[in-house]
Each structure stands twice: as structure tokens, then as C-alpha cells.
XYZ file of C-alpha atoms in Angstrom:
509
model
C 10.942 6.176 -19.561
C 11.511 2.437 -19.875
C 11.612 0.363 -16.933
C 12.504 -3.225 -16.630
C 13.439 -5.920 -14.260
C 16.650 -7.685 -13.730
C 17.531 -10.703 -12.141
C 21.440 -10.819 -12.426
C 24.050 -9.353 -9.842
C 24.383 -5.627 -9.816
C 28.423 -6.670 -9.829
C 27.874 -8.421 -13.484
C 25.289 -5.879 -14.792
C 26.695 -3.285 -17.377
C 25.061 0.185 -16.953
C 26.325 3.705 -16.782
C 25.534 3.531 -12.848
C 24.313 1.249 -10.487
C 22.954 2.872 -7.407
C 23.660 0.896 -4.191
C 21.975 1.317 -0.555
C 24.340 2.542 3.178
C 23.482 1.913 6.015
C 24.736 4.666 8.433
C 26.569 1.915 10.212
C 28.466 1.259 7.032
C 27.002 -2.358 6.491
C 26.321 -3.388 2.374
C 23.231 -5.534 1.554
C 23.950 -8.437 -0.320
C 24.004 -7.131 -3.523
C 26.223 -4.438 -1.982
C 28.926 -7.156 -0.603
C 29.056 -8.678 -4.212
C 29.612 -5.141 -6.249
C 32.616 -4.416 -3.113
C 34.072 -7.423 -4.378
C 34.083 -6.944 -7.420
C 35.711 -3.880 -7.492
C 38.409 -5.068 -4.891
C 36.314 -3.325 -1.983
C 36.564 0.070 -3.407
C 33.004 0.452 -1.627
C 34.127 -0.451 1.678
C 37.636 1.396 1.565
C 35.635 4.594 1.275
C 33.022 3.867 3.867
C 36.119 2.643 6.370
C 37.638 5.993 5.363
C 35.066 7.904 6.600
C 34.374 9.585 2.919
C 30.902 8.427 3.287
C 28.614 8.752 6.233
C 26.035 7.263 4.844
C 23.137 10.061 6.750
C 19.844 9.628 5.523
C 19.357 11.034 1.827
C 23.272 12.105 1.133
C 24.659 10.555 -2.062
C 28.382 10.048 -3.159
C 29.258 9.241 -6.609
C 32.058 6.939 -7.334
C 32.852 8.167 -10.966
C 34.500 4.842 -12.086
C 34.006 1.300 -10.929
C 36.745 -0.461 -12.364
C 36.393 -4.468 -12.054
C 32.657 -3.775 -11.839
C 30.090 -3.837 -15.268
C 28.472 -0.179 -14.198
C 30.729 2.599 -15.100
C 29.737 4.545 -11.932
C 28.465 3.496 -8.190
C 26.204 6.158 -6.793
C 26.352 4.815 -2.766
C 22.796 6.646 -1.251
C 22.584 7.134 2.528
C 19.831 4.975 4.292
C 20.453 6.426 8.055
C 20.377 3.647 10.707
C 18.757 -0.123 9.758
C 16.902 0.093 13.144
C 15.616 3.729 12.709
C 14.768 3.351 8.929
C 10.856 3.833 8.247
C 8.732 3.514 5.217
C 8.698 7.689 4.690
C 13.256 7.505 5.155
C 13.261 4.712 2.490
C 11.138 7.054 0.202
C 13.047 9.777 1.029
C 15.807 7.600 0.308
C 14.854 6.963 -2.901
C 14.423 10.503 -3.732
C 17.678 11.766 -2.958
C 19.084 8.758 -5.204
C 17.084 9.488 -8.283
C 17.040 13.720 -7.872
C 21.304 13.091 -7.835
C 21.125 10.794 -11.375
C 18.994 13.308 -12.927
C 22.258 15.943 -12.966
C 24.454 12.994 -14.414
C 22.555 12.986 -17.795
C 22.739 9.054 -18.200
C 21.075 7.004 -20.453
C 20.203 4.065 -18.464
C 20.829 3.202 -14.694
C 20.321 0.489 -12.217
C 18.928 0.840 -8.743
C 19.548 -2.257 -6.226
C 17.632 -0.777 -3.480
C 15.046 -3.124 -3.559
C 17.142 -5.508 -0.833
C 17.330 -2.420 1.492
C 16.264 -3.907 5.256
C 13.314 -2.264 5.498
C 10.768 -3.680 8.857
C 7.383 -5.420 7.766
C 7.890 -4.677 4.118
C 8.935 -7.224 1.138
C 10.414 -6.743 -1.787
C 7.919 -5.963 -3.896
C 6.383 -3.533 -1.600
C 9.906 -1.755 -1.865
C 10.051 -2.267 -6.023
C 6.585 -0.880 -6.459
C 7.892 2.068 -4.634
C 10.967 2.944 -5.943
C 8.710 2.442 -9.120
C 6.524 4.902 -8.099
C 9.356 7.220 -6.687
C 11.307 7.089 -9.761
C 7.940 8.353 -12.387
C 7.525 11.139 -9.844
C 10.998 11.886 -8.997
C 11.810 12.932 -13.276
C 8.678 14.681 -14.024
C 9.093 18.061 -15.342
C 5.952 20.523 -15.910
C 7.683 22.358 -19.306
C 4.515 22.497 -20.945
C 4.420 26.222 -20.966
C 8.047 26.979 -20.815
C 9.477 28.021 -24.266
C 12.672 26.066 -24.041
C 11.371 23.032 -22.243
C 13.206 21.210 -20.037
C 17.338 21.469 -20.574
C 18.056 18.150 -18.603
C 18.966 15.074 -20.067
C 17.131 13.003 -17.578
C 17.339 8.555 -18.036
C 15.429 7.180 -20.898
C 15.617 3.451 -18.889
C 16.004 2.378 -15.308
C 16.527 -1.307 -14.823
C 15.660 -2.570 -10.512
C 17.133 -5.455 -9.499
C 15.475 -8.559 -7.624
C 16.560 -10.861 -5.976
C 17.294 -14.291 -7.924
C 15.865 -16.832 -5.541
C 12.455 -14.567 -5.731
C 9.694 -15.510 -8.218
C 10.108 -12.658 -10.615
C 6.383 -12.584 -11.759
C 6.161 -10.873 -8.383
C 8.943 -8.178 -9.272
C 6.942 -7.749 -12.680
C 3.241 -7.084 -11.035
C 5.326 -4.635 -8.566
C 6.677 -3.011 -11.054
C 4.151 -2.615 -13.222
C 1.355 -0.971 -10.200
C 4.121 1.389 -9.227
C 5.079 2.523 -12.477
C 1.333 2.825 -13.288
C 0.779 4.928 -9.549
C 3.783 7.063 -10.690
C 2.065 7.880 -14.176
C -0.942 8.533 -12.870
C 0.027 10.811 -10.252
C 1.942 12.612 -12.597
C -1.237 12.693 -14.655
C -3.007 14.727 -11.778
C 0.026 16.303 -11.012
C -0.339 17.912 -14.973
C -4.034 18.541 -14.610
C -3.603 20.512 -11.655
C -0.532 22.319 -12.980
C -2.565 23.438 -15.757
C -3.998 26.639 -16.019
C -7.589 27.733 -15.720
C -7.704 29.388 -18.628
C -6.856 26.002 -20.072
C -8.085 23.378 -17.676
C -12.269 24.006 -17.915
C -14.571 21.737 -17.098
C -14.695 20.739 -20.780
C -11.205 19.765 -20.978
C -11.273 17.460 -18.036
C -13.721 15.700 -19.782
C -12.142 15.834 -23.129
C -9.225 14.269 -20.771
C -11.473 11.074 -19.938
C -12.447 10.565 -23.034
C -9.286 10.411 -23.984
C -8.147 8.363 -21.752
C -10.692 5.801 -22.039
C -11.881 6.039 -25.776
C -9.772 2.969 -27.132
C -10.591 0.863 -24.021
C -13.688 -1.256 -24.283
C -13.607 -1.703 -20.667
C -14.645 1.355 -19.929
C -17.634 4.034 -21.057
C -17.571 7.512 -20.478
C -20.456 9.601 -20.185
C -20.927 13.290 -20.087
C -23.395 15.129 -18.755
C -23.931 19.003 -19.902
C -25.967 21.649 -18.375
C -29.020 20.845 -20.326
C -28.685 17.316 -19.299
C -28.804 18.254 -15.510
C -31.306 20.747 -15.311
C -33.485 18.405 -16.920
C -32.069 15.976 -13.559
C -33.011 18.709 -11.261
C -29.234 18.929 -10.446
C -29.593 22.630 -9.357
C -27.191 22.715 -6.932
C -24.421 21.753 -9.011
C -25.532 24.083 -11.496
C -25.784 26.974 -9.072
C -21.619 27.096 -8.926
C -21.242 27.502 -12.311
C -24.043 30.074 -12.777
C -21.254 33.001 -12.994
C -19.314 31.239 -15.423
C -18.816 31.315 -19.422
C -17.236 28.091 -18.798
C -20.033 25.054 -18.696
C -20.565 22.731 -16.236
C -19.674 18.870 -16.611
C -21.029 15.604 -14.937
C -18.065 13.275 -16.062
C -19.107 9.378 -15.485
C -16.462 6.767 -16.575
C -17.615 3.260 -15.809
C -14.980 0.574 -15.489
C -16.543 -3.313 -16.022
C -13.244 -5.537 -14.885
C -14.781 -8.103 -12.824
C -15.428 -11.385 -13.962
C -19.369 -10.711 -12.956
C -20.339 -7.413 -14.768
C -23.211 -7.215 -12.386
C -20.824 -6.534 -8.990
C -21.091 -3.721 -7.592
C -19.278 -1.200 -8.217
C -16.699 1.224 -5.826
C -16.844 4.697 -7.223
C -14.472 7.559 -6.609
C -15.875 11.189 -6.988
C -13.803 13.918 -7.734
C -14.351 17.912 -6.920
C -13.784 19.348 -9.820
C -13.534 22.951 -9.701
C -10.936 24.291 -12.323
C -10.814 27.772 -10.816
C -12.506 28.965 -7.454
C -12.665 32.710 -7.131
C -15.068 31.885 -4.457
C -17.868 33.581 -6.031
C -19.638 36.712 -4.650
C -17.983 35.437 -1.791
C -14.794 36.950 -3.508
C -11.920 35.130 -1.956
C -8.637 37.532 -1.393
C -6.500 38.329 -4.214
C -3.090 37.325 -2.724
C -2.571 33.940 -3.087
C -5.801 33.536 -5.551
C -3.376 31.745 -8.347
C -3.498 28.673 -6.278
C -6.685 28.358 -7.156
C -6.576 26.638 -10.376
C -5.843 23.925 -8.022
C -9.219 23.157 -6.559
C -10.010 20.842 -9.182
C -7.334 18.277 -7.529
C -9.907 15.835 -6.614
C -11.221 15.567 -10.229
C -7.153 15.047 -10.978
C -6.732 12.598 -8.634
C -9.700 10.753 -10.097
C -8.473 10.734 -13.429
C -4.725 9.748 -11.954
C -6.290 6.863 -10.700
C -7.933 6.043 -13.931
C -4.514 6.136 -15.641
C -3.033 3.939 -12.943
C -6.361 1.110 -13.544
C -6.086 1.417 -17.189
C -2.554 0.128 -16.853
C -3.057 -2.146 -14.142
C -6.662 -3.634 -15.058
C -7.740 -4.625 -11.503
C -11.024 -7.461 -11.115
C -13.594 -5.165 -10.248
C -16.028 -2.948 -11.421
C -15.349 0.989 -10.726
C -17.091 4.257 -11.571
C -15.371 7.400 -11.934
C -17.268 10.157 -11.331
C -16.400 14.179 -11.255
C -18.084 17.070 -10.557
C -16.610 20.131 -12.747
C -17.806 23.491 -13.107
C -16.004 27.125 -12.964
C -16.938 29.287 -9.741
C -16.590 33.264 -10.542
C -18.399 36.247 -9.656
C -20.970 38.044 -12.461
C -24.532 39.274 -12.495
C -25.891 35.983 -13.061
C -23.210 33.842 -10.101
C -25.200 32.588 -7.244
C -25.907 34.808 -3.877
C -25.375 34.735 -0.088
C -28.688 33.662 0.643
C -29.854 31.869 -2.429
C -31.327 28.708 -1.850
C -31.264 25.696 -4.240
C -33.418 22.388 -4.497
C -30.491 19.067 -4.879
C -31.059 16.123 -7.266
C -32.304 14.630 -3.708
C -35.246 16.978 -3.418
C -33.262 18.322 -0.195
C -33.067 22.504 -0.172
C -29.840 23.983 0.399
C -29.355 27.644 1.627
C -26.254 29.241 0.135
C -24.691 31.494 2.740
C -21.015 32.051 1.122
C -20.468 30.989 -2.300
C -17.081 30.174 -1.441
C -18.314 26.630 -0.095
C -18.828 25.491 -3.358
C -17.457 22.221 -3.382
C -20.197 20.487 -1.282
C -22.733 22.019 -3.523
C -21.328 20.387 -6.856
C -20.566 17.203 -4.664
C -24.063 16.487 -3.168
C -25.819 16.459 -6.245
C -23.147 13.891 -7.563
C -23.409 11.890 -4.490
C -27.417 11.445 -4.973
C -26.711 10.473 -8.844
C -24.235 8.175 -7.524
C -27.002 5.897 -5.986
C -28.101 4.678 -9.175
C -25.171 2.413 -9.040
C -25.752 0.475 -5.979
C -22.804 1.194 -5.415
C -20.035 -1.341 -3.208
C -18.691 2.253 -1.645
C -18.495 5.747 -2.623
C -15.135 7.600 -1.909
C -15.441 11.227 -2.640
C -11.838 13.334 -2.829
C -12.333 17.255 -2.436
C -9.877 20.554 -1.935
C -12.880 20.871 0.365
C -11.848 23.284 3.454
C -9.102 25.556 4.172
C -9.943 24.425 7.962
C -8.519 21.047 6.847
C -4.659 22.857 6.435
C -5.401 24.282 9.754
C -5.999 20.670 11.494
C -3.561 18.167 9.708
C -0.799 20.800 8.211
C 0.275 19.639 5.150
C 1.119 15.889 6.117
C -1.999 14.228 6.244
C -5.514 13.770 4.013
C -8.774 14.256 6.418
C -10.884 11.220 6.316
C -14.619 11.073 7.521
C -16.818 8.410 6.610
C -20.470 6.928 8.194
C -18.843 3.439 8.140
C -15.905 2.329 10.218
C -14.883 -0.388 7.781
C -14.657 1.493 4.781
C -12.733 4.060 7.042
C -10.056 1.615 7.871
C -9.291 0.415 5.048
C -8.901 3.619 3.569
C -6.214 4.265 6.371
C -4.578 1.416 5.911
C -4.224 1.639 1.802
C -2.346 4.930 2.801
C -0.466 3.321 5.416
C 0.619 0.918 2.640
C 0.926 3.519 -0.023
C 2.710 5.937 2.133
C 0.558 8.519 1.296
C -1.374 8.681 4.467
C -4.645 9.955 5.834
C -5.984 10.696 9.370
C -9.411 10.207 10.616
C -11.658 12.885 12.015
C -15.061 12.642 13.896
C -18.583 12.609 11.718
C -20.427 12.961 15.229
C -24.478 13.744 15.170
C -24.098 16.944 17.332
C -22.158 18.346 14.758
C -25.125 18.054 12.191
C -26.994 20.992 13.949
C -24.413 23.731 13.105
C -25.951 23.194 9.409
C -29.619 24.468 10.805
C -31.050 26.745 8.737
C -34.276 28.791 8.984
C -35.468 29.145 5.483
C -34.124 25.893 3.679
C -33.311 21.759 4.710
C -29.978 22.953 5.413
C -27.315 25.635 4.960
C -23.733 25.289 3.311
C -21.553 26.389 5.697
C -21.534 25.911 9.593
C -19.246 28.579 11.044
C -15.745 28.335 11.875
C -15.831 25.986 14.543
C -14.688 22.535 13.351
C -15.004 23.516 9.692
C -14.027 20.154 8.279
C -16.069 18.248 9.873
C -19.168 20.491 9.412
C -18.356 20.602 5.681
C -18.274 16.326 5.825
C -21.434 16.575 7.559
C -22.891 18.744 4.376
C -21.877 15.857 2.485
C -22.896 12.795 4.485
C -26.768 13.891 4.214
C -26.222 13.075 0.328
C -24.593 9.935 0.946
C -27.245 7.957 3.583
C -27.579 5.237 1.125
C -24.145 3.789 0.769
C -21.071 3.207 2.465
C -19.277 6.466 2.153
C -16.290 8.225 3.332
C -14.749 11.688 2.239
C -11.336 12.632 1.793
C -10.196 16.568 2.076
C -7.011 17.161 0.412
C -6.716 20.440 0.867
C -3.693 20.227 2.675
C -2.203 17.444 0.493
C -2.801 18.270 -3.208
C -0.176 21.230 -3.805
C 2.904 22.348 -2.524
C 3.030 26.178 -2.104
C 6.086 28.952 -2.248
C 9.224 27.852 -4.647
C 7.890 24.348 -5.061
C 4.528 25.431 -6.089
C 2.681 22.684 -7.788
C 0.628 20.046 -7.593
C 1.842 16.484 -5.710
C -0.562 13.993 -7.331
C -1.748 13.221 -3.753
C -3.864 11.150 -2.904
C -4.002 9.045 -6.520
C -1.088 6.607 -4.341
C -4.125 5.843 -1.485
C -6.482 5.279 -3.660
C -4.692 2.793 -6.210
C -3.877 0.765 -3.223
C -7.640 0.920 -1.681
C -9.071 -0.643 -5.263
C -6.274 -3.311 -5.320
C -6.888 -3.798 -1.549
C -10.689 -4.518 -2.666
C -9.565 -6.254 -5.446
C -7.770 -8.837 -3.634
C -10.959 -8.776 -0.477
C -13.171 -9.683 -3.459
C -11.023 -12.747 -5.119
C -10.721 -14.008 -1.145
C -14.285 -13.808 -0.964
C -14.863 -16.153 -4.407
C -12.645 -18.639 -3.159
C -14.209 -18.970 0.010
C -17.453 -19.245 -2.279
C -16.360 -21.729 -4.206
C -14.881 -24.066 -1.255
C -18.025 -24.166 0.532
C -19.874 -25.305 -2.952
């Protein structure tokens, strides 16, 4: 899909439809007043008349705009100015783009950039409906015979505001459209089967992804190459397995000193989680194939900074293997030495995802790295805490933790943050190894975060369960891209810290 930025009045434009914001108190934003005009306040007759209440998320087609250069107004419902939030403007946005994908148009226009929206600018409202409008037409056909039977828009054109400097509306434009694309990268990953989606493929993935980019180098370990590590517990998941394990390691050099240290994101990676010995139940067990949405996310977010190129060095980093049940999988009561020299005692096989993540932690400190943000399906305990709303955040450094919140604050894709307390640390007390893998029911998350955050002493860390976020369940079954939105906005967020820094740098010299 081809998006591009306009600068004229939605009134002059000529497009098949021009999609307008209402405000449930029937008021037009500017762009709005000009198109009524236009069309000899056609817009405003049927607001007066009561045709259009203008509720959040209801639509009403106007199927010819006569006067105007759009053959068709779609009006979209914004609810009340003083009530509208940043999650009504996206829902918003939805409703607008899910009604133009049953018009089979070619093109379109969407003006809803000007909406009055509290504390937000324009481009903060472009780079979602950006975003939005990626997400909104994807279609997972890949295993459907006929493929998709919609004739969805092959370009969208936003309008911005002439008096605006419209290298701002471009850069907007250009992150959300990126965000969108990656999270609809994830969004296929974790759609995928596991008899397709291995560990091998999601490396086959990065290297595709980053093969004709000489900013970046990808590196993949195999089993041979981490035994020889002493990555056991890693190895230890995939044990059961025909499918090999994979260290994935994509460096990113974009800063103008290659030597800065680098933020790495570190995906869980595992493409299908029977849970082992530890055989989870069969109902439901489908869902499964979605436990490698941290690795996703990861390589969502790589999409997003090979489009955007942000100034700063990253490394990617996922931890894939395949966890299933044989004579040779791992046992309750197995115990492990980690890449740290630290002993882990396995007590369910279904906590897996700690296992594969500590060892990747520990190689992650040969990177000095900046931060270390690790993104797990990590505990069912998670779903049980935050519902399906919010991503659990834990972290050993307050900083790091806020301005994780606030990236999904600003990327309305939002976290919540739990305590990483000491007392916590004893339910992992084990009598015949350093530690055990699980820590009873009681305050699962947390316990499972506390696994982690013995791996991760070295750096600033923080740990993000999406277990609640990364699929949707039932007749929408599939996975939302989540939390690839948060974690665009963190880098850029560092991004911009880092340029502040410089020129504070360079005025004191």
C-alpha cells in the first residue's frame, strides 16, 4: 500500500473518498468547514438533520459529493471533543479504515490528522493513523486457498495542515507506516504455524531481513555452537525436539560513534510450547504456536528500524528453540548449569521461557550493553493480573522502567509496572541447585521476573510479559503485533535522549 502526504484542502483534493472527522456535538474541524462549503453544506445539513450522531466509531457514507473533488465523504464519529482520549481516536481510526475496506476503492484520503485531540500534535496523530491504517488492512491469507476476496486501497493519501512544516508530516509518516509493517511482520510470524515457524525459520527470517543492509550483521548460533558456550540451559528446552535450537544475534551500528553502547531487545522465542513433560492441557494447546511472540516482536521492531534507521546502536537478540515431550525432553527435577555458571533446578518444564532467556541474558553482557529489554509470553499468571489490556513490566532500574511506560503511553500500546521486591527472591530456594524455575502460584509473574533478574545483575534491565497482549483468542484468534508499537517508540525515545546529550557535549566544549 502506498502512502503519501498532502498538503492541499481535502475540498480541492480529487479521490474516490475523503474521510472527514464528527464531533458528537456536530462541530467540523477546519478542513471539515472547507469540504461543507464546498459542497453547499451537504455535511452540515445531515448532521443538523440528525442523520448522523456522530457516537464514537459509527461511520456514514455520503455516496456522492457533488461540488467537492472526492467522489464520496465517509463522516467517522469522534464522540465528544472533551471526552476524546488517545485509545477513542485510535478506535476512531479503526472504524474509519475497517468501513473503506468494504468500498473496494483504489485510493482514499483521510483528514483526521486535525482531529482536537488533548496534549497530542499533529504528527503524533499522522504517525498513528499511519500505523492504524498498515494494521487495520492486513489479511493473514497465507494458508487460505483463495486468498483474500477484498479489494482493499492500493494508496491512502493524509492530509496536513499547510501552515505546518511538512518534513514533520513526512518523518510521521514514515515511523508509523514502518510501526504498522512491522507489527504486521510479528503479527505473520506468530500467525504462522509450528510446523512452519521453527527456530530455523525465524532465523532464516533475520537474515532475510537484514542480508542487503550493511548496517546490520546477523549471527547465528546452533546447538554445537552453545554447548561449546556452556549454554545448557537453553539447550535443555529443546532437548525433546527434532527441531534445533537457535541463538539469533542481529547487531545494528547506526550511531555516528560505532563504539556506543548498545540497547538490546531479547526475544522468547519458543515456536511451539507443549510444555514439555510438564504436558500442558490439550484444549486450547493450538495457541501455542504463539509463544514465540517475543522473538516476533523483536523482529517487528527490526522491520520498523530498518525503515526508519534511528542514531544508535541496537542488538537484537532471540532465544528460539521447540519445547515437546520425548525420551530425551528435559525432567521435573533435572538440574542444569547456565552460561553464568549459576545451577538451575527444573521443577516443571512448562517454565521454559526463563530457561532459554537466562542464558541469553548472560551472553548479552558481552555487549556492555546501554539496557537490555527482554519481551516474553512468559506467565499465564500475567493474563490473570493485567487481563488482556496491559504488558507487565519489571525492571531493577526505575529509569529504564519509566521510560518504558511512557514510550507506551506515547505509542498507545501500554504497559503497567509490577514489583521486583527482594522477599520475593526466596520463593526460588531450592535444595539441590542455585535456584529453581518456578516459585509456586503465588505472585507468579513476579517470581518468574525474579528468575530472570539474577541473569541480568550487570545491566540495566527490565522485562516485559506479553502474555496477555500478544494474541487475541476466540473468533479473532491471532496475533496483535503487540508490543513492537512500545518498543519502536522506546529506541526513538533513546534516540532523541542521546542527540540531547551530544549537544549538550558539544556546548560545554
Amino acid at each position: 500500500m502506498n502512502f503519501k502526504l498532502v498538503t492541499n484542502s481535502p475540498a480541492l483534493t480529487e479521490t474516490a473518498c475523503v474521510v472527514l472527522p464528527v464531533m458528537q456535538e456536530g462541530s467540523l474541524t477546519f478542513s471539515g468547514q472547507a469540504l461543507d462549503k464546498a459542497t453547499e453544506s451537504l455535511v452540515s445539513q445531515i448532521i443538523d438533520r440528525g442523520d448522523f450522531k456522530a457516537k464514537l466509531g459509527k461511520t456514514f457514507l455520503l455516496a456522492f459529493a457533488p461540488g467537492a473533488g472526492a467522489q464520496r465523504i465517509l463522516l467517522v464519529g469522534m464522540g465528544k471533543e472533551d471526552q476524546l482520549t488517545d485509545a477513542k481516536f485510535r478506535k476512531a481510526s479503526q472504524a474509519a479504515y475497517d468501513h473503506l475496506a468494504q468500498l473496494s476503492l483504489h485510493d482514499c484520503l483521510i483528514a483526521l490528522a486535525d482531529t482536537p485531540l488533548k496534549n497530542r500534535d499533529s504528527s503524533w496523530k499522522l504517525r498513528l493513523l499511519a500505523e492504524v491504517a498498515e494494521t487495520s488492512f492486513y489479511r493473514f491469507t497465507e494458508f487460505k486457498s483463495q486468498g483474500s476476496q477484498e479489494e482493499l486501497p492500493a494508496e491512502l493519501s493524509f492530509h496536513w495542515p499547510e501552515n505546518q512544516d511538512s518534513s514533520e508530516g513526512e518523518k510521521a509518516l514514515q515511523a508509523g507506516q514502518a510501526i504498522g509493517q512491522g507489527k504486521n511482520l510479528a503479527r505473520t510470524l506468530g500467525n504462522r504455524p509450528g510446523n512452519i515457524c521453527t527456530p530455523v525459520h525465524l532465523a532464516e527470517t533475520a537474515l532475510e531481513l537484514t542480508g542487503k543492509d550493511s548496517a546490520f550483521t546477523t549471527s547465528i548460533l546452533d546447538e554445537e555452537q552453545m554447548a561449546e558456550l556452556g549454554m545448557h540451559s537453553l539447550l535443555s528446552v529443546g532437548k525433546g525436539s527434532a527441531q534445533p535450537s537457535r541463538l539469533i544475534v542481529v547487531e545494528y551500528k547506526g550511531a555516528k560513534n560505532p563504539d556506543d553502547k548498545p540497547h538490546v531487545l531479547l526475544g522468547k522465542g519458543i515456536t511451539f510450547d507443549t510444555g514439555g513433560i510438564s504436558l500442558k492441557p490439550g484444549e486450547g494447546m493450538d495457541e501455542m504456536k504463539f509463544d514465540m511472540c517475543g522473538a516476533a516482536s523483536v523482529l517487528g521492531t527490526l522491520e520498523a528500524v530498518r525503515q526508519i534507521k534511528p542514531k544508535i546502536n541496537l542488538v537484537f537478540m532471540i532465544a528460539a528453540a521447540e519445547n515437546m515431550p520425548s525420551s530425551t525432553a528435559s525432567k521435573p527435577g533435572d538440574i542444569y548449569t547456565t552460561l553464568s555458571g549459576k545451577t538451575v533446578e527444573v521443577l516443571n518444564t512448562d517454565a521454559e521461557g526463563r530457561l532459554v532467556l537466562c542464558d541469553a541474558l548472560t551472553y548479552a553482557e558481552r555487549y556492555n550493553p546501554a539496557s537490555v529489554v527482554d519481551i516474553a509470553t512468559l506467565t499465564g499468571a500475567c493474563i490473570i493480573a493485567l487481563g488482556h489490556q496491559a504488558t507487565g513490566l519489571l525492571s531493577n532500574d526505575d529509569d529504564l522502567a519509566a521510560a518504558l511506560l511512557k514510550a507506551g503511553q506515547k505509542a498507545e500500546d501500554r504497559a503497567w509496572q509490577l514489583p521486583l521486591w527482594e522477599e520475593f527472591q526466596e520463593q526460588l530456594d531450592s535444595n539441590f541447585a542455585d535456584m529453581q524455575n518456578i516459585g509456586g502460584r503465588p505472585a507468579g509473574t513476579i517470581t518468574a521476573a525474579c528468575f530472570l533478574s539474577r541473569f541480568a545483575e550487570k545491566f540495566r534491565w527490565a522485562h516485559l510479559d506479553i502474555a496477555g497482549t500478544a494474541w487475541h483468542s476466540g473468533k479473532q484468534k491471532g496475533a496483535t503485533g503487540r508490543p513492537v508499537g512500545l518498543l519502536v517508540h522506546y529506541l526513538l525515545d533513546q534516540e532523541a535522549l542521546g542527540d540531547q546529550n551530544s549537544e549538550a557535549t558539544d556546548s560545554e566544549q
